[in-house]
Amino acid sequence: MVGGSGLLGREVTRQARCAGQRVATTFHRRRPDTDSHHVDIRDRDAVVALVRAVRPAVVVNAAYQQSDWATTADGGTHVALAAADIGARLVHVSSDAVFSGAAGRYDETRVPDPITPYGAAKAAAETAVRGITPAAVIARTSLIIGHGDSQHERQVHALAGGATGALFTDDLRCPVDVADLAAALLELAASPHAGIHHVAGADAVSRHELGVLIARRDGLDESALPRALRTGSGIPGPVDVRLDSTNSQARLTTRLRGVREFLLTPCR
């Protein structure tokens, strides 16, 4: 599990271990557990050496850093090279950031047209993965919600407490529950499927509506959440990216619930 200290990496690891699988994770700054290996995925030789030493049957790569091309693009390439070197199955986690938002709804046949450096890095990693390991799964996802532990949930709590900032009402995404996403990735890892899969939630909501749903679940004052428009704000990023996960859902037994459903459950 590359990126094992992150929100998604921790959940994939937890579910795999609960299923009786042995999981070795990697970390860069925060060691998630004792069976974890420090590696900087920007260092190709270090990644290849580690994968040769551990020899996993499956490599899941959920590592990224939005402000760093070398981590997201080069690092993704290095992981793909290492997986190919030992013949390991690869599941590479990508993002809806590879799209501009001009089309609104995107299925797996859409060609990436990123408008941010992060989106470009993610698209570059996808190209590298497809060229190096054609049998790999590239799983594009959207905003990941984590039972109180995601950056989106933390932002909502901060804004409800009076922090500066706002939630866009015109910025649409398809948020996914971290447990649903992790289960889908593990299912894809064990499947014969290859290529691009969209693995996002069933509901398209604005960032503000997402904030309201989080506030209601957590007992916060939803009226305290400031609104704004991304359009005309000067803040870069796509406005309307709705991942169509219909084709992937048809292949999965894991149900990709919509945010209006999974945020009904109180956060424990």
Coordinates of C-alpha atoms in Angstrom, one line a residue:
M1 CA 0.0 0.0 0.0
V2 CA 1.8 3.1 -1.3
G3 CA 0.6 6.1 0.7
G4 CA -0.4 4.0 3.7
S5 CA -0.4 6.9 6.1
G6 CA -3.1 8.8 4.3
L7 CA -6.9 8.7 4.8
L8 CA -7.5 6.3 1.9
G9 CA -4.3 4.3 2.5
R10 CA -5.2 3.6 6.1
E11 CA -8.7 2.4 5.2
V12 CA -7.5 0.1 2.4
T13 CA -5.0 -1.4 4.8
R14 CA -7.6 -1.8 7.5
Q15 CA -10.0 -3.6 5.2
A16 CA -7.4 -5.8 3.7
R17 CA -6.1 -6.9 7.1
C18 CA -9.6 -7.6 8.3
A19 CA -10.0 -9.9 5.3
G20 CA -6.9 -11.8 6.5
Q21 CA -4.4 -10.3 4.0
R22 CA -0.9 -9.3 4.9
V23 CA -0.3 -5.7 4.0
A24 CA 2.9 -3.7 3.9
T25 CA 2.5 0.0 3.7
T26 CA 4.8 2.9 2.8
F27 CA 5.0 6.3 4.3
H28 CA 7.0 9.5 3.8
R29 CA 6.5 11.5 7.0
R30 CA 4.1 9.7 9.4
R31 CA 4.6 6.0 10.1
P32 CA 1.1 4.4 10.2
D33 CA 2.1 1.1 11.8
T34 CA 5.0 -1.1 12.5
D35 CA 4.8 -3.0 9.2
S36 CA 5.5 0.2 7.3
H37 CA 8.4 1.2 5.2
H38 CA 9.8 4.7 4.7
V39 CA 10.2 5.6 1.0
D40 CA 10.3 8.8 -1.1
I41 CA 8.5 7.8 -4.3
R42 CA 10.3 10.6 -6.1
D43 CA 13.4 8.3 -5.8
R44 CA 12.9 5.7 -8.5
D45 CA 15.8 3.4 -7.3
A46 CA 14.4 3.4 -3.7
V47 CA 10.9 2.5 -4.9
V48 CA 12.2 -0.4 -7.1
A49 CA 14.5 -1.7 -4.3
L50 CA 11.7 -1.7 -1.8
V51 CA 9.2 -3.4 -4.1
R52 CA 11.8 -6.0 -4.9
A53 CA 12.5 -6.6 -1.2
V54 CA 8.8 -6.9 -0.2
R55 CA 7.6 -8.6 -3.4
P56 CA 3.9 -7.8 -3.1
A57 CA 1.3 -9.6 -5.3
V58 CA -0.7 -6.3 -5.5
V59 CA 0.5 -2.7 -5.3
V60 CA -2.1 0.0 -4.6
N61 CA -0.8 3.5 -5.1
A62 CA -2.8 6.2 -3.3
A63 CA 0.2 8.6 -2.7
Y64 CA 0.0 12.2 -4.0
Q65 CA 1.0 15.7 -3.1
Q66 CA -1.0 18.4 -4.9
S67 CA 1.7 21.0 -5.0
D68 CA 4.5 18.6 -6.1
W69 CA 4.7 17.3 -9.7
A70 CA 7.5 15.0 -8.8
T71 CA 5.5 13.2 -6.2
T72 CA 2.3 12.9 -8.2
A73 CA 3.6 12.4 -11.7
D74 CA 7.1 11.1 -11.4
G75 CA 6.3 9.1 -8.3
G76 CA 3.3 7.4 -9.9
T77 CA 5.6 6.5 -12.8
H78 CA 8.2 5.0 -10.4
V79 CA 5.6 2.9 -8.7
A80 CA 4.4 1.6 -12.0
L81 CA 7.9 0.7 -13.0
A82 CA 8.5 -1.1 -9.8
A83 CA 5.3 -3.1 -10.0
A84 CA 6.0 -4.1 -13.6
D85 CA 9.6 -5.1 -12.6
I86 CA 8.2 -7.9 -10.3
G87 CA 5.0 -8.6 -12.2
A88 CA 2.7 -7.3 -9.5
R89 CA -0.9 -6.2 -10.0
L90 CA -1.2 -2.4 -9.9
V91 CA -4.1 -0.3 -8.8
H92 CA -3.3 3.4 -9.3
V93 CA -5.6 5.9 -7.7
S94 CA -6.3 9.0 -9.9
S95 CA -8.6 12.0 -9.6
D96 CA -11.4 13.9 -11.2
A97 CA -8.9 16.8 -11.4
V98 CA -7.8 15.4 -14.8
F99 CA -10.8 17.1 -16.3
S100 CA -11.5 20.8 -17.0
G101 CA -15.2 20.7 -16.1
A102 CA -16.3 21.9 -19.6
A103 CA -18.3 18.8 -20.3
G104 CA -19.9 18.5 -16.8
R105 CA -20.4 14.7 -16.8
Y106 CA -17.5 12.4 -17.5
D107 CA -17.4 8.7 -18.2
E108 CA -14.3 6.6 -18.7
T109 CA -14.0 7.3 -22.4
R110 CA -13.4 11.1 -21.9
V111 CA -9.9 12.3 -22.7
P112 CA -8.3 14.2 -19.8
D113 CA -8.1 18.0 -20.3
P114 CA -6.7 19.3 -17.0
I115 CA -6.5 23.0 -16.2
T116 CA -4.5 22.9 -13.0
P117 CA -0.9 21.7 -12.3
Y118 CA -2.2 19.0 -10.0
G119 CA -4.7 17.7 -12.7
A120 CA -1.9 17.8 -15.3
A121 CA 0.3 15.7 -12.9
K122 CA -2.4 13.2 -12.4
A123 CA -3.0 12.9 -16.1
A124 CA 0.7 12.4 -16.8
A125 CA 0.8 9.6 -14.2
E126 CA -2.2 7.9 -15.9
T127 CA -0.4 8.0 -19.2
A128 CA 2.7 6.5 -17.7
V129 CA 0.8 3.8 -15.9
R130 CA -1.1 2.8 -19.0
G131 CA 2.2 2.6 -21.0
I132 CA 4.2 0.7 -18.4
T133 CA 1.5 -1.7 -17.1
P134 CA -1.4 -2.0 -19.5
A135 CA -3.1 -4.6 -17.1
A136 CA -3.2 -2.0 -14.3
V137 CA -6.4 -0.5 -13.0
I138 CA -6.5 3.3 -13.0
A139 CA -9.3 4.3 -10.5
R140 CA -10.4 7.9 -10.8
T141 CA -12.3 9.2 -7.8
S142 CA -13.6 12.5 -6.4
L143 CA -13.8 14.1 -2.9
I144 CA -13.1 11.5 -0.3
I145 CA -15.1 11.8 2.9
G146 CA -13.8 10.0 6.0
H147 CA -16.0 9.9 9.0
G148 CA -14.7 13.2 10.4
D149 CA -11.1 12.7 9.2
S150 CA -11.0 14.2 5.7
Q151 CA -9.8 17.7 4.7
H152 CA -13.3 18.6 3.6
E153 CA -14.9 17.7 6.9
R154 CA -12.2 19.6 8.8
Q155 CA -12.8 22.6 6.6
V156 CA -16.5 22.6 7.3
H157 CA -15.9 22.4 11.1
A158 CA -13.4 25.3 10.8
L159 CA -15.8 27.5 8.8
A160 CA -18.7 26.7 11.1
G161 CA -16.4 27.9 13.9
G162 CA -15.8 31.3 12.2
A163 CA -12.7 30.6 10.1
T164 CA -12.3 32.7 7.0
G165 CA -13.2 31.1 3.6
A166 CA -16.3 29.9 1.8
L167 CA -17.8 26.9 0.1
F168 CA -18.6 27.2 -3.6
T169 CA -22.2 26.8 -4.7
D170 CA -21.2 26.3 -8.3
D171 CA -18.5 23.7 -7.9
L172 CA -20.0 20.2 -8.4
R173 CA -18.4 16.9 -7.5
C174 CA -19.4 13.3 -6.7
P175 CA -18.1 12.7 -3.1
V176 CA -17.3 9.2 -2.1
D177 CA -17.2 7.5 1.3
V178 CA -13.7 6.3 2.1
A179 CA -14.9 2.9 3.2
D180 CA -16.8 2.4 -0.1
L181 CA -13.8 3.5 -2.1
A182 CA -11.4 1.3 -0.3
A183 CA -13.7 -1.7 -0.7
A184 CA -14.0 -1.0 -4.5
L185 CA -10.3 -0.7 -4.9
L186 CA -9.7 -4.0 -3.2
E187 CA -12.4 -5.6 -5.3
L188 CA -10.8 -4.2 -8.5
A189 CA -7.4 -5.5 -7.3
A190 CA -8.7 -9.0 -7.1
S191 CA -10.5 -8.8 -10.4
P192 CA -9.3 -9.4 -14.0
H193 CA -10.3 -5.9 -15.0
A194 CA -7.8 -3.4 -16.4
G195 CA -7.9 0.2 -17.6
I196 CA -9.7 3.3 -16.4
H197 CA -12.5 3.0 -13.9
H198 CA -14.5 5.8 -12.3
V199 CA -15.1 5.1 -8.7
A200 CA -17.1 8.0 -7.2
G201 CA -20.3 8.5 -5.2
A202 CA -23.7 8.3 -6.9
D203 CA -24.7 11.9 -6.0
A204 CA -23.4 15.1 -7.6
V205 CA -23.5 18.0 -5.1
S206 CA -21.8 21.4 -4.8
R207 CA -19.1 21.9 -2.2
H208 CA -21.6 24.1 -0.2
E209 CA -24.3 21.4 -0.2
L210 CA -21.6 18.9 0.9
G211 CA -20.7 21.2 3.7
V212 CA -24.4 21.5 4.7
L213 CA -24.7 17.7 4.8
I214 CA -21.6 17.4 6.9
A215 CA -22.8 20.1 9.3
R216 CA -26.2 18.4 9.7
R217 CA -24.5 15.1 10.5
D218 CA -22.2 16.6 13.0
G219 CA -24.7 18.9 14.7
L220 CA -23.1 22.2 13.4
D221 CA -24.9 25.4 12.4
E222 CA -25.3 25.0 8.6
S223 CA -26.3 28.7 8.3
A224 CA -22.9 29.7 9.5
L225 CA -21.2 28.2 6.4
P226 CA -20.2 31.0 4.0
R227 CA -21.2 30.7 0.3
A228 CA -19.3 31.9 -2.7
L229 CA -18.9 31.3 -6.5
R230 CA -15.8 29.7 -7.9
T231 CA -16.7 31.3 -11.3
G232 CA -15.1 34.7 -11.4
S233 CA -13.2 34.2 -8.1
G234 CA -9.8 33.9 -9.7
I235 CA -9.2 30.6 -7.8
P236 CA -8.1 28.0 -10.4
G237 CA -9.9 24.7 -10.8
P238 CA -12.7 23.1 -12.7
V239 CA -16.2 24.1 -11.8
D240 CA -18.4 21.1 -12.8
V241 CA -16.8 17.6 -12.8
R242 CA -19.3 14.8 -12.3
L243 CA -17.7 11.4 -12.6
D244 CA -20.1 8.9 -14.2
S245 CA -19.4 5.6 -12.4
T246 CA -22.1 3.6 -14.1
N247 CA -19.8 1.3 -16.0
S248 CA -17.6 0.6 -13.0
Q249 CA -20.5 0.1 -10.7
A250 CA -21.9 -2.6 -13.0
R251 CA -18.7 -4.5 -12.5
L252 CA -18.6 -4.1 -8.7
T253 CA -20.5 -5.8 -5.9
T254 CA -19.4 -2.9 -3.7
R255 CA -22.1 -0.2 -3.8
L256 CA -20.9 3.3 -4.3
R257 CA -23.3 5.2 -2.2
G258 CA -24.3 8.8 -2.8
V259 CA -23.3 11.5 -0.2
R260 CA -26.9 12.1 0.7
E261 CA -27.1 8.5 1.9
F262 CA -23.8 7.9 3.6
L263 CA -23.7 11.3 5.4
L264 CA -27.0 10.4 7.1
T265 CA -25.0 8.2 9.5
P266 CA -23.8 10.1 12.6
C267 CA -20.0 10.4 12.8
R268 CA -18.7 8.2 15.6

